[in-house]
Every structure is written in C-alpha cells, then in structure tokens.
CSV table of C-alpha atoms in Angstrom, one decimal:
chain,number,residue,atom,x,y,z
A,27,UNK,CA,0.0,0.0,0.0
A,28,UNK,CA,2.8,2.4,0.9
A,29,UNK,CA,6.4,2.3,-0.2
A,30,UNK,CA,8.9,1.5,2.5
A,31,UNK,CA,11.0,4.7,2.0
A,32,UNK,CA,7.8,6.8,2.4
A,33,UNK,CA,7.0,5.0,5.6
A,34,UNK,CA,10.5,5.7,7.0
A,35,UNK,CA,10.3,9.4,6.1
A,36,UNK,CA,6.8,9.6,7.6
A,37,UNK,CA,8.0,8.1,10.9
A,38,UNK,CA,10.9,10.5,11.0
A,39,UNK,CA,8.6,13.4,10.5
A,40,UNK,CA,6.3,12.1,13.3
A,41,UNK,CA,9.2,12.2,15.7
A,42,UNK,CA,10.6,15.5,14.6
A,43,UNK,CA,9.1,17.4,17.6
A,44,UNK,CA,10.2,14.7,20.0
A,45,UNK,CA,8.6,11.5,21.0
A,46,UNK,CA,9.3,8.1,22.4
A,47,UNK,CA,7.4,6.1,19.7
A,48,UNK,CA,5.7,6.6,16.4
A,49,UNK,CA,3.5,4.3,14.3
A,50,UNK,CA,1.8,4.2,11.0
A,51,UNK,CA,-1.3,2.0,10.6
A,52,UNK,CA,-2.7,1.7,7.1
A,53,UNK,CA,-5.6,-0.3,5.7
A,54,UNK,CA,-7.4,-1.0,2.5
A,55,UNK,CA,-10.8,-2.7,3.1
A,56,UNK,CA,-13.5,-3.9,0.7
A,57,UNK,CA,-16.9,-4.9,2.0
A,58,UNK,CA,-19.9,-6.5,0.5
A,59,UNK,CA,-23.3,-7.3,2.0
A,60,UNK,CA,-26.8,-8.5,1.0
A,61,UNK,CA,-30.0,-8.4,2.9
A,62,UNK,CA,-33.4,-10.1,2.4
A,63,UNK,CA,-36.6,-9.0,4.2
A,64,UNK,CA,-40.2,-10.1,3.7
A,65,UNK,CA,-39.1,-12.5,0.9
A,66,UNK,CA,-37.4,-9.8,-1.1
A,67,UNK,CA,-33.7,-9.1,-1.6
A,68,UNK,CA,-33.7,-5.5,-0.4
A,69,UNK,CA,-30.0,-4.5,-0.9
A,70,UNK,CA,-26.8,-5.7,-2.5
A,71,UNK,CA,-24.1,-3.3,-1.3
A,72,UNK,CA,-20.3,-3.2,-1.8
A,73,UNK,CA,-17.7,-0.5,-0.9
A,74,UNK,CA,-14.1,0.2,-0.3
A,75,UNK,CA,-12.2,2.3,2.3
A,76,UNK,CA,-8.6,3.2,2.4
A,77,UNK,CA,-6.6,5.3,4.9
A,78,UNK,CA,-3.9,5.6,7.5
A,79,UNK,CA,-3.7,6.6,11.2
A,80,UNK,CA,-0.5,7.9,12.7
A,81,UNK,CA,0.3,7.7,16.4
A,82,UNK,CA,3.0,9.6,18.3
A,83,UNK,CA,3.6,8.7,22.0
A,84,UNK,CA,5.5,11.0,24.3
A,85,UNK,CA,5.5,9.9,27.9
A,86,UNK,CA,1.9,9.4,28.9
A,87,UNK,CA,0.6,11.6,26.1
A,88,UNK,CA,-0.5,10.2,22.8
A,89,UNK,CA,-1.2,12.2,19.6
A,90,UNK,CA,-3.2,10.6,16.9
A,91,UNK,CA,-4.3,11.8,13.4
A,92,UNK,CA,-5.8,9.9,10.4
A,93,UNK,CA,-6.1,10.6,6.8
A,94,UNK,CA,-7.7,9.0,3.7
A,95,UNK,CA,-4.8,10.4,1.6
A,96,UNK,CA,-2.1,7.8,1.4
A,97,UNK,CA,0.3,10.0,-0.7
A,98,UNK,CA,3.5,11.1,1.0
A,99,UNK,CA,2.1,14.6,1.4
A,100,UNK,CA,-1.1,13.3,3.1
A,101,UNK,CA,0.9,11.1,5.4
A,102,UNK,CA,3.3,13.9,6.4
A,103,UNK,CA,0.4,16.2,7.2
A,104,UNK,CA,-1.1,13.6,9.5
A,105,UNK,CA,2.3,12.9,11.1
A,106,UNK,CA,2.7,16.7,11.8
A,107,UNK,CA,-0.8,16.8,13.4
A,108,UNK,CA,-0.1,13.7,15.5
A,109,UNK,CA,3.3,15.1,16.6
A,110,UNK,CA,1.7,18.4,17.6
A,111,UNK,CA,-1.0,16.7,19.5
A,112,UNK,CA,1.6,14.8,21.5
A,113,UNK,CA,2.9,18.2,22.6
A,114,UNK,CA,6.5,17.4,22.0
A,115,UNK,CA,9.3,20.0,21.7
A,116,UNK,CA,11.9,20.1,18.9
A,117,UNK,CA,13.6,16.8,18.9
A,118,UNK,CA,15.8,16.9,15.8
A,119,UNK,CA,16.0,14.1,13.4
A,120,UNK,CA,15.6,10.4,14.3
A,121,UNK,CA,16.4,7.9,11.6
A,122,UNK,CA,14.0,5.0,11.3
A,123,UNK,CA,15.1,1.9,9.4
A,124,UNK,CA,12.3,-0.6,8.8
A,125,UNK,CA,12.7,-4.3,8.7
A,126,UNK,CA,10.0,-6.5,7.3
A,127,UNK,CA,8.5,-8.9,9.9
A,128,UNK,CA,5.1,-10.2,10.8
A,129,UNK,CA,3.8,-13.8,10.9
A,130,UNK,CA,2.4,-16.4,8.6
A,131,UNK,CA,-1.4,-16.4,8.0
A,132,UNK,CA,-3.1,-18.9,10.3
A,133,UNK,CA,-5.2,-20.2,7.5
A,134,UNK,CA,-5.5,-19.9,3.7
A,135,UNK,CA,-8.4,-18.5,1.8
A,136,UNK,CA,-9.7,-20.7,-1.0
A,137,UNK,CA,-12.4,-18.5,-2.7
A,138,UNK,CA,-12.1,-14.7,-2.4
A,139,UNK,CA,-15.7,-13.5,-2.0
A,140,UNK,CA,-15.2,-10.7,-4.4
A,141,UNK,CA,-14.8,-13.2,-7.2
A,142,UNK,CA,-18.3,-14.6,-6.6
A,143,UNK,CA,-21.3,-13.2,-8.5
A,144,UNK,CA,-23.7,-11.1,-6.6
A,145,UNK,CA,-26.5,-13.3,-8.0
A,146,UNK,CA,-25.0,-16.3,-6.3
A,147,UNK,CA,-24.9,-14.5,-3.0
A,148,UNK,CA,-28.5,-13.4,-3.4
A,149,UNK,CA,-29.5,-17.0,-4.1
A,150,UNK,CA,-28.3,-18.0,-0.6
A,151,UNK,CA,-30.7,-15.5,1.0
A,152,UNK,CA,-33.7,-16.8,-1.0
A,153,UNK,CA,-32.9,-20.4,-0.1
A,154,UNK,CA,-32.6,-19.6,3.6
A,155,UNK,CA,-35.9,-17.7,3.5
A,156,UNK,CA,-37.8,-20.6,1.9
A,157,UNK,CA,-36.3,-23.1,4.4
A,158,UNK,CA,-37.3,-21.0,7.4
A,159,UNK,CA,-40.8,-20.5,6.3
A,160,UNK,CA,-41.2,-24.2,5.5
A,161,UNK,CA,-40.7,-25.0,9.2
A,162,UNK,CA,-44.1,-23.7,10.3
A,163,UNK,CA,-47.0,-21.4,9.5
A,164,UNK,CA,-46.1,-19.6,12.7
A,165,UNK,CA,-43.0,-18.1,11.0
A,166,UNK,CA,-44.3,-14.7,10.0
A,167,UNK,CA,-41.1,-12.7,9.4
A,168,UNK,CA,-37.7,-13.8,8.1
A,169,UNK,CA,-34.6,-11.6,7.8
A,170,UNK,CA,-31.5,-13.0,6.1
A,171,UNK,CA,-28.1,-11.3,5.8
A,172,UNK,CA,-24.8,-12.0,4.1
A,173,UNK,CA,-21.6,-10.1,4.6
A,174,UNK,CA,-18.0,-10.5,3.6
A,175,UNK,CA,-14.9,-8.3,3.9
A,176,UNK,CA,-11.3,-8.3,2.8
A,177,UNK,CA,-9.0,-6.1,4.9
A,178,UNK,CA,-5.3,-5.5,4.0
A,179,UNK,CA,-3.4,-3.9,6.9
A,180,UNK,CA,0.1,-2.5,7.2
A,181,UNK,CA,1.9,-1.5,10.4
A,182,UNK,CA,5.2,0.3,10.6
A,183,UNK,CA,6.7,1.9,13.7
A,184,UNK,CA,9.8,3.6,15.0
A,185,UNK,CA,11.1,0.4,16.6
A,186,UNK,CA,11.8,-0.7,13.0
A,187,UNK,CA,8.8,-2.9,12.6
A,188,UNK,CA,7.2,-3.4,9.2
A,189,UNK,CA,4.4,-6.0,9.0
A,190,UNK,CA,1.4,-6.7,6.8
A,191,UNK,CA,-1.7,-8.9,6.9
A,192,UNK,CA,-4.7,-9.7,4.8
A,193,UNK,CA,-7.9,-10.8,6.6
A,194,UNK,CA,-10.9,-12.2,4.8
A,195,UNK,CA,-14.1,-12.8,6.7
A,196,UNK,CA,-17.5,-14.2,5.6
A,197,UNK,CA,-20.7,-14.4,7.7
A,198,UNK,CA,-24.3,-15.5,7.1
A,199,UNK,CA,-27.2,-14.8,9.5
A,200,UNK,CA,-30.9,-15.6,9.8
A,201,UNK,CA,-33.5,-14.1,12.2
A,202,UNK,CA,-37.0,-15.4,12.4
A,203,UNK,CA,-40.1,-14.2,14.1
A,204,UNK,CA,-42.8,-16.7,15.1
A,205,UNK,CA,-46.3,-15.7,16.2
A,206,UNK,CA,-48.7,-18.0,18.2
A,207,UNK,CA,-51.3,-17.9,20.9
A,208,UNK,CA,-48.7,-17.1,23.5
A,209,UNK,CA,-47.4,-14.1,21.7
A,210,UNK,CA,-44.3,-13.5,19.5
A,211,UNK,CA,-40.8,-15.0,19.8
A,212,UNK,CA,-37.6,-14.6,17.8
A,213,UNK,CA,-34.8,-16.9,16.8
A,214,UNK,CA,-31.4,-16.1,15.5
A,215,UNK,CA,-28.4,-18.0,14.1
A,216,UNK,CA,-25.3,-16.4,12.4
A,217,UNK,CA,-22.2,-18.5,11.8
A,218,UNK,CA,-19.1,-16.7,10.6
A,219,UNK,CA,-15.4,-17.6,10.0
A,220,UNK,CA,-12.2,-15.9,8.9
A,221,UNK,CA,-12.4,-17.6,5.5
A,222,UNK,CA,-13.7,-16.9,2.0
A,223,UNK,CA,-16.8,-18.0,0.2
A,224,UNK,CA,-15.7,-21.6,1.0
A,225,UNK,CA,-17.7,-21.1,4.2
A,226,UNK,CA,-20.7,-22.4,2.3
A,227,UNK,CA,-18.9,-25.7,1.6
A,228,UNK,CA,-19.1,-26.1,5.4
A,229,UNK,CA,-22.4,-24.6,6.3
A,230,UNK,CA,-25.8,-25.0,4.7
A,231,UNK,CA,-27.9,-21.8,4.4
A,232,UNK,CA,-31.0,-24.0,4.9
A,233,UNK,CA,-29.7,-25.5,8.1
A,234,UNK,CA,-28.9,-22.0,9.5
A,235,UNK,CA,-32.4,-20.9,8.6
A,236,UNK,CA,-34.0,-24.0,10.2
A,237,UNK,CA,-32.0,-23.5,13.4
A,238,UNK,CA,-33.2,-19.9,13.7
A,239,UNK,CA,-36.8,-20.9,12.9
A,240,UNK,CA,-37.0,-23.8,15.3
A,241,UNK,CA,-35.5,-21.6,18.1
A,242,UNK,CA,-38.4,-19.1,17.6
A,243,UNK,CA,-41.0,-21.8,17.3
A,244,UNK,CA,-39.8,-23.6,20.4
A,245,UNK,CA,-40.0,-20.5,22.5
A,246,UNK,CA,-43.7,-20.1,21.6
A,247,UNK,CA,-44.5,-23.0,23.9
A,248,UNK,CA,-42.0,-21.9,26.6
A,249,UNK,CA,-43.2,-21.6,30.2
A,250,UNK,CA,-42.0,-18.8,32.5
A,251,UNK,CA,-38.5,-19.3,33.8
A,252,UNK,CA,-38.0,-20.0,37.5
A,253,UNK,CA,-36.3,-17.6,39.8
A,254,UNK,CA,-33.8,-18.2,42.5
A,255,UNK,CA,-30.4,-19.9,42.9
A,256,UNK,CA,-30.1,-23.2,41.0
A,257,UNK,CA,-27.5,-25.2,39.0
A,258,UNK,CA,-27.0,-24.0,35.4
A,259,UNK,CA,-25.7,-26.1,32.6
A,260,UNK,CA,-24.4,-24.2,29.6
A,261,UNK,CA,-24.4,-26.0,26.3
A,262,UNK,CA,-21.1,-26.1,24.4
A,263,UNK,CA,-20.5,-22.7,22.8
A,264,UNK,CA,-23.5,-21.1,24.5
A,265,UNK,CA,-21.7,-19.7,27.5
A,266,UNK,CA,-18.6,-18.4,25.7
A,267,UNK,CA,-20.0,-14.9,25.5
A,268,UNK,CA,-20.7,-14.9,29.3
A,269,UNK,CA,-17.0,-15.7,30.0
A,270,UNK,CA,-15.9,-13.2,27.3
A,271,UNK,CA,-17.8,-10.4,29.0
A,272,UNK,CA,-17.8,-11.4,32.7
A,273,UNK,CA,-14.1,-12.5,32.9
A,274,UNK,CA,-12.3,-11.6,29.6
A,275,UNK,CA,-12.6,-7.9,29.8
A,276,UNK,CA,-11.3,-7.9,33.3
A,277,UNK,CA,-8.1,-9.5,32.1
A,278,UNK,CA,-7.4,-6.7,29.6
A,279,UNK,CA,-4.3,-4.7,30.8
A,280,UNK,CA,-5.8,-1.3,30.2
A,281,UNK,CA,-8.7,-2.0,32.6
A,282,UNK,CA,-6.4,-3.6,35.0
A,283,UNK,CA,-4.1,-0.5,35.1
A,284,UNK,CA,-7.1,1.8,35.6
A,285,UNK,CA,-8.1,-0.3,38.6
A,286,UNK,CA,-11.3,-1.1,36.8
A,287,UNK,CA,-10.8,-4.9,37.0
A,288,UNK,CA,-11.7,-7.3,39.8
A,289,UNK,CA,-8.6,-9.3,38.7
A,290,UNK,CA,-6.1,-6.5,39.4
A,291,UNK,CA,-3.1,-7.7,41.4
A,292,UNK,CA,-4.2,-11.3,41.5
A,293,UNK,CA,-1.7,-13.0,39.1
A,294,UNK,CA,-0.6,-16.2,40.8
A,295,UNK,CA,-3.8,-16.5,42.8
A,296,UNK,CA,-6.5,-19.2,42.4
A,297,UNK,CA,-9.5,-17.4,40.8
A,298,UNK,CA,-11.4,-20.4,39.3
A,299,UNK,CA,-12.1,-24.1,39.8
A,300,UNK,CA,-9.1,-26.3,39.2
A,301,UNK,CA,-10.8,-27.7,36.0
A,302,UNK,CA,-10.8,-24.2,34.4
A,303,UNK,CA,-8.2,-23.1,31.9
A,304,UNK,CA,-9.1,-19.9,30.0
A,305,UNK,CA,-7.2,-19.0,26.8
A,306,UNK,CA,-7.2,-16.1,24.3
A,307,UNK,CA,-5.8,-17.2,21.0
A,308,UNK,CA,-5.6,-15.0,17.9
A,309,UNK,CA,-4.2,-17.9,15.9
A,310,UNK,CA,-7.0,-20.3,16.6
A,311,UNK,CA,-8.3,-22.2,13.5
A,312,UNK,CA,-10.4,-19.9,11.3
A,313,UNK,CA,-12.4,-18.3,14.1
A,314,UNK,CA,-13.9,-14.8,13.8
A,315,UNK,CA,-11.1,-13.1,15.8
A,316,UNK,CA,-8.2,-14.8,14.0
A,317,UNK,CA,-5.4,-12.8,12.3
A,318,UNK,CA,-1.7,-13.2,11.6
A,319,UNK,CA,-0.8,-10.0,13.4
A,320,UNK,CA,-2.7,-7.7,15.7
A,321,UNK,CA,-3.3,-4.0,14.7
A,322,UNK,CA,0.0,-2.9,16.1
A,323,UNK,CA,2.0,-5.5,14.1
A,324,UNK,CA,2.6,-8.0,16.9
A,325,UNK,CA,2.2,-11.6,15.9
A,326,UNK,CA,-1.0,-13.2,17.1
A,327,UNK,CA,-0.4,-15.6,20.0
A,328,UNK,CA,-2.1,-18.2,22.2
A,329,UNK,CA,-2.2,-16.7,25.6
A,330,UNK,CA,-3.1,-18.8,28.6
A,331,UNK,CA,-4.8,-16.4,31.1
A,332,UNK,CA,-6.0,-18.8,33.7
A,333,UNK,CA,-4.3,-22.2,34.0
A,334,UNK,CA,-6.0,-24.9,36.2
A,335,UNK,CA,-7.8,-22.2,38.1
A,336,UNK,CA,-4.7,-20.0,38.6
A,337,UNK,CA,-4.5,-16.5,37.1
A,338,UNK,CA,-1.3,-16.5,35.0
A,339,UNK,CA,-1.4,-13.3,33.0
A,340,UNK,CA,-3.3,-10.4,31.4
A,341,UNK,CA,-3.7,-9.4,27.8
A,342,UNK,CA,-1.4,-6.6,26.6
A,343,UNK,CA,-1.1,-4.1,23.8
A,344,UNK,CA,2.2,-2.7,22.7
A,345,UNK,CA,2.3,0.6,24.6
A,346,UNK,CA,1.3,-0.8,27.9
A,347,UNK,CA,3.7,-3.7,27.5
A,348,UNK,CA,6.6,-1.3,26.7
A,349,UNK,CA,6.0,0.4,30.0
A,350,UNK,CA,6.2,-2.9,31.8
A,351,UNK,CA,9.3,-3.9,30.0
A,352,UNK,CA,7.6,-6.9,28.4
A,353,UNK,CA,6.4,-8.0,25.0
A,354,UNK,CA,2.9,-7.4,23.6
A,355,UNK,CA,0.6,-10.4,23.8
A,356,UNK,CA,-0.8,-9.6,20.4
A,357,UNK,CA,-4.0,-8.0,21.7
A,358,UNK,CA,-3.7,-4.5,20.4
A,359,UNK,CA,-6.7,-4.0,18.1
A,360,UNK,CA,-8.7,-1.2,16.5
A,361,UNK,CA,-11.9,-1.0,14.5
A,362,UNK,CA,-10.5,1.1,11.6
A,363,UNK,CA,-7.6,3.3,10.8
A,364,UNK,CA,-9.6,6.2,12.3
A,365,UNK,CA,-9.2,4.6,15.8
A,366,UNK,CA,-6.5,4.3,18.3
A,367,UNK,CA,-5.6,0.7,19.2
A,368,UNK,CA,-6.5,-0.7,22.7
A,369,UNK,CA,-6.3,-4.0,24.5
A,370,UNK,CA,-8.9,-6.3,23.1
A,371,UNK,CA,-9.7,-10.1,23.1
A,372,UNK,CA,-9.5,-12.2,19.9
A,373,UNK,CA,-10.8,-15.8,20.4
A,374,UNK,CA,-11.4,-16.4,24.1
A,375,UNK,CA,-12.4,-19.8,25.3
A,376,UNK,CA,-12.4,-22.3,28.2
A,377,UNK,CA,-10.6,-25.5,27.3
A,378,UNK,CA,-12.5,-28.8,27.2
A,379,UNK,CA,-12.4,-31.2,30.1
A,380,UNK,CA,-13.0,-34.9,30.6
A,381,UNK,CA,-16.7,-35.1,31.7
A,382,UNK,CA,-19.3,-36.7,29.5
A,383,UNK,CA,-21.7,-33.9,28.4
A,384,UNK,CA,-24.7,-36.2,28.6
A,385,UNK,CA,-23.6,-37.3,32.1
A,386,UNK,CA,-23.5,-33.7,33.3
A,387,UNK,CA,-27.2,-33.4,32.5
A,388,UNK,CA,-28.0,-36.8,34.0
A,389,UNK,CA,-26.2,-35.8,37.2
A,390,UNK,CA,-28.3,-32.6,37.6
A,391,UNK,CA,-31.6,-33.4,39.4
A,392,UNK,CA,-33.0,-29.9,38.8
A,393,UNK,CA,-31.6,-26.9,37.0
A,394,UNK,CA,-31.5,-24.7,33.9
A,395,UNK,CA,-30.0,-25.8,30.5
A,396,UNK,CA,-28.9,-22.8,28.5
A,397,UNK,CA,-28.6,-23.2,24.7
A,398,UNK,CA,-28.2,-19.6,23.6
A,399,UNK,CA,-27.4,-16.3,25.5
A,400,UNK,CA,-28.3,-12.8,24.5
A,401,UNK,CA,-26.9,-9.5,25.5
A,402,UNK,CA,-25.8,-8.5,29.0
A,403,UNK,CA,-24.2,-6.0,31.3
A,404,UNK,CA,-20.9,-6.4,33.2
A,405,UNK,CA,-19.1,-4.3,35.8
A,406,UNK,CA,-15.5,-5.2,35.3
A,407,UNK,CA,-14.4,-3.5,38.5
A,408,UNK,CA,-16.6,-5.9,40.6
A,409,UNK,CA,-17.2,-8.8,38.1
A,410,UNK,CA,-21.0,-8.5,38.6
A,411,UNK,CA,-23.0,-9.4,35.5
A,412,UNK,CA,-26.6,-9.8,34.2
A,413,UNK,CA,-27.2,-11.8,31.0
A,414,UNK,CA,-30.4,-12.5,29.0
A,415,UNK,CA,-31.0,-16.1,27.9
A,416,UNK,CA,-32.6,-16.5,24.4
A,417,UNK,CA,-33.1,-20.3,24.5
A,418,UNK,CA,-33.2,-22.4,27.6
A,419,UNK,CA,-34.9,-25.5,29.0
A,420,UNK,CA,-35.5,-27.0,32.4
A,421,UNK,CA,-33.6,-29.9,33.7
A,422,UNK,CA,-35.8,-32.2,35.8
A,423,UNK,CA,-34.7,-35.5,37.2
A,424,UNK,CA,-31.6,-35.5,35.1
A,425,UNK,CA,-33.5,-34.9,31.8
A,426,UNK,CA,-34.0,-31.8,29.6
A,427,UNK,CA,-37.7,-31.0,29.6
A,428,UNK,CA,-39.8,-28.0,28.8
A,429,UNK,CA,-38.4,-24.7,27.3
A,430,UNK,CA,-38.6,-21.6,29.4
A,431,UNK,CA,-38.5,-17.9,28.5
A,432,UNK,CA,-37.6,-14.6,30.1
A,433,UNK,CA,-34.7,-16.0,32.0
A,434,UNK,CA,-31.7,-14.0,33.1
A,435,UNK,CA,-28.4,-15.1,34.6
A,436,UNK,CA,-27.2,-12.9,37.5
A,437,UNK,CA,-23.9,-13.4,39.1
A,438,UNK,CA,-20.2,-12.5,39.5
A,439,UNK,CA,-17.5,-13.5,37.1
A,440,UNK,CA,-14.8,-14.8,39.5
A,441,UNK,CA,-17.4,-16.5,41.7
A,442,UNK,CA,-18.9,-18.2,38.6
A,443,UNK,CA,-15.5,-19.5,37.6
A,444,UNK,CA,-15.0,-21.0,41.1
A,445,UNK,CA,-18.5,-22.6,41.1
A,446,UNK,CA,-17.9,-24.6,37.8
A,447,UNK,CA,-18.1,-28.2,39.0
A,448,UNK,CA,-18.2,-30.1,35.7
A,449,UNK,CA,-16.4,-29.5,32.4
A,450,UNK,CA,-17.4,-31.5,29.3
A,451,UNK,CA,-15.2,-33.1,26.7
A,452,UNK,CA,-17.0,-31.4,23.8
A,453,UNK,CA,-16.5,-27.9,22.5
A,454,UNK,CA,-18.0,-25.2,20.3
A,455,UNK,CA,-17.6,-21.5,19.6
A,456,UNK,CA,-19.7,-18.4,18.9
A,457,UNK,CA,-18.8,-15.5,16.6
A,458,UNK,CA,-19.8,-11.9,17.2
A,459,UNK,CA,-18.7,-8.2,17.5
A,460,UNK,CA,-17.2,-7.0,20.8
A,461,UNK,CA,-17.8,-3.4,21.7
A,462,UNK,CA,-15.5,-1.3,23.9
A,463,UNK,CA,-15.1,2.4,24.2
A,464,UNK,CA,-17.1,2.9,21.0
A,465,UNK,CA,-15.1,0.5,18.9
A,466,UNK,CA,-16.4,-2.9,17.6
A,467,UNK,CA,-14.0,-5.7,16.5
A,468,UNK,CA,-14.7,-9.3,15.4
A,469,UNK,CA,-14.2,-11.9,18.2
A,470,UNK,CA,-15.2,-15.4,19.0
A,471,UNK,CA,-15.7,-17.2,22.3
A,472,UNK,CA,-16.3,-20.7,23.2
A,473,UNK,CA,-16.5,-23.4,25.8
A,474,UNK,CA,-17.4,-27.0,26.4
A,475,UNK,CA,-20.7,-28.1,28.0
A,476,UNK,CA,-20.2,-27.2,31.7
A,477,UNK,CA,-22.2,-26.8,34.9
A,478,UNK,CA,-22.1,-24.0,37.4
A,479,UNK,CA,-23.3,-25.4,40.7
A,480,UNK,CA,-25.2,-22.3,41.6
A,481,UNK,CA,-26.3,-19.2,39.6
A,482,UNK,CA,-29.1,-16.7,40.4
A,483,UNK,CA,-31.7,-17.1,37.7
A,484,UNK,CA,-34.1,-14.1,37.3
A,485,UNK,CA,-37.4,-15.4,35.9
A,486,UNK,CA,-41.1,-14.7,36.2
A,487,UNK,CA,-42.2,-18.0,37.8
A,488,UNK,CA,-41.8,-19.1,41.4
A,489,UNK,CA,-38.5,-21.0,42.2
C-alpha cells in the first residue's frame, strides 16, 4: 500500500518534535453485504475504504491523526498533526530503518468472496428464507443477511517494525419471528469464519435458517423461567459470551491498570475451579477473531490467562507492554484506521475437560439448561453481570424437559469461575462483535458443556 521509503520518512517526520514512539497503521478494506426482508432481496451493497492513522507517544501523552490520503504529502500532514497533539518539543531528526517482519497467516483463503457473482450470494438469501418459512406457518417474518470483507493492513513503527496482513471474513445470518397464541418470539443464528466463500462448503444456508426458525417456534411454547439460585448447565458454545464479558474484559491490561478490574493484582492466585483453563488465541483455527498479526503489528499468540484455576497473565497491547518492559501479547486491536488501538480479546475460550456432556445433565436433578445467551451488562471492577437467555430448557430428574422464557443469569464472574463443577469433553464457539469504548471488533468465544453449581436465575415463575 505504501512504499517503505515513504513510511520511513513519515515516521521520521512524526518524531521531529520529539517523542518516544511513532507508528503508521494503514488499511485497504473492501466490503460486500446483502439483505433479504419479507421475501425480497432489499439490498446488495459493496464498498471500499482506504486510509492511515499515525500515532505519536511521548511519555503518557498520545497524539493521533488519520487521513484518507495515502500519498506522502497526506501522510506527512497527518504525522505533523499527531506530533503536535503529543505536545512534543523540537527533537531533531531520528532515523528509522524498517525491517519487514510479521507472521504467517493462520489459514489460507480458497475462494475470495469478491470473485463470486452477486446473484449467487442473493440466491443464498432466497434459499434460507424458503427453508425458514417451511418449518411452520407460525413463522411470520424472516430476515437473512450475508456479509464479507477483505482487509489488508500495514503497520510500521519507530522500533523498525514493518508488518502486513490480509484478513478475509464471511458471515451468514438468519433471524425469524414466530407468532402464536402465547405471543411473539424470535430466533437467531449467524455463523461466521475468517475464511472466504468456501464457508458455504461447510455450512448449509437452509440449516442455518431451520435452526433460527426452530428456536423461535420452540419459544412459543415456553413456560416462564423459574427464579432463584439453581444449577445452570451451559451447552457447548452457548456460555462463551458470558465468560468473554464477565471475565475476559477484566483481564485486559488497560482496565487492570485503571483499577477497573476485579482481577487487578491477582496474578498467581486461584481465581477459578481447578478444572478451568481460560485462553485467548488470535491464531486459533479460522475463528472470527483470528489474524496473523494484531493491529500494532505484533504476531498473534495463544495466551493462557487462567491455568488450572490460577490467574497467570493479562492481555497486553504494545504501549502498555513497553511500560512494563515486556512483549505485547498480540492483543492491540482497532476498528479502523480512524481509531487508536486498545487491548482487546481475539478468540477467548475455556478448554474442554473430561466429563461426558450427557452425564453432566443426568447428574443434575434440577436446573436450567442454556442453549443460547443474548446481551448482558458487566461491571469489570466488581465482576458482577446480568445476561439474558434467548433459548433455555428446564432440567428435571436429570433430563431436559420444557423450554422456558424470560430467563436472566445474574452473578459474579470470578465467583462463577469458582463454582464450575463439571467441564465437558465437547467444544464449540460463537462469533460476534465486541464493543469497547465505542469500537467494535470481530471476536469469537467458546466453551465445552459445563455446569455452574449455583447461579441466580431471574425469571417470572416461582422458584
């Protein structure tokens, strides 16, 4: 995207007023999406965005400027603005010699989505719509979405780093609304991977649609959820978002340093059951948060955060790691070139255990079986959380019985980790967008089937 000599001169210009560190982050991103509503393909959209952000760090002060002009003149203007914002004084000339680095891509892309006809993408939407409506006359509304992106990034900094990456992501989602005598319910399913159009060699649009439709139909006959403290079994993949929010954010170094994390100062302490190992892994398979490098040019890594119940480390970006005299963990991420990087998760998951998933249910006389979670709120300083449950069933006498609705899980992240008393041998993941300080980045989370011995369930029925 940008010649190496221009990058070197831009970094020199960024440090002209003084500064400890300077960085250029450039990206060239193409996006395409399609949407179907009420049986009609409403839009087929594609676009492209290019630009660069320049950061200058001087002590605890950071200056940042961005531009859509990738010419040397445009980059120098942004470098001057960032340097001025860092409030440096005249620092003379600092020569920056870049050396190409980076890491190999975790996976290859077989079919670039941009090479696929729009008509073929639209056909996927129509097929899914028909499959969802065929499930039941109670399905009244179907929304289907398709999206792909190809993002080329380049990072160069005054430490001499020059790294590049190309990320291709494809996702397909279906949302259904079912109406019956008990009211209206919705169902949603949206698999996504860091792959190309070959995603559809692995997933069937009709199967995605049927899953969403059946989820909505099932909830029409759901009884009110109980309330009170009871055992909760989380189906594989379903609880990943809970641990992402309730525990993962508290292990991000920026929140730890702000004293906004319940895990601050607890490295080396037991914070979870001994069967719990929590990992954040930007190299994992073809998951939604996978990349060769993070958005500061550090190679993506597999970071063990909690090992056998003991807190071992936090997640780090480059600037905070430098202050601590350590390496970045590959968790510096940003939404676009317009944004400063911050510490963010990638693919965060609990490792599988040895328990038989079916036996976990059989050994639970009474409890709640959660298949899908919705949104929630978390206080990272205390670890307290509230999560909505979008699909759940009662466990009675060791068997999954009737569906329940309007359930909420209320608890505390570290306490929930300590109360895990069974960890299954299966595993699955969930793909989504993580929001933090106004930025959204792709992430995945996952976990095996597991049981928490006691969680407060907020429902509308007596417990």
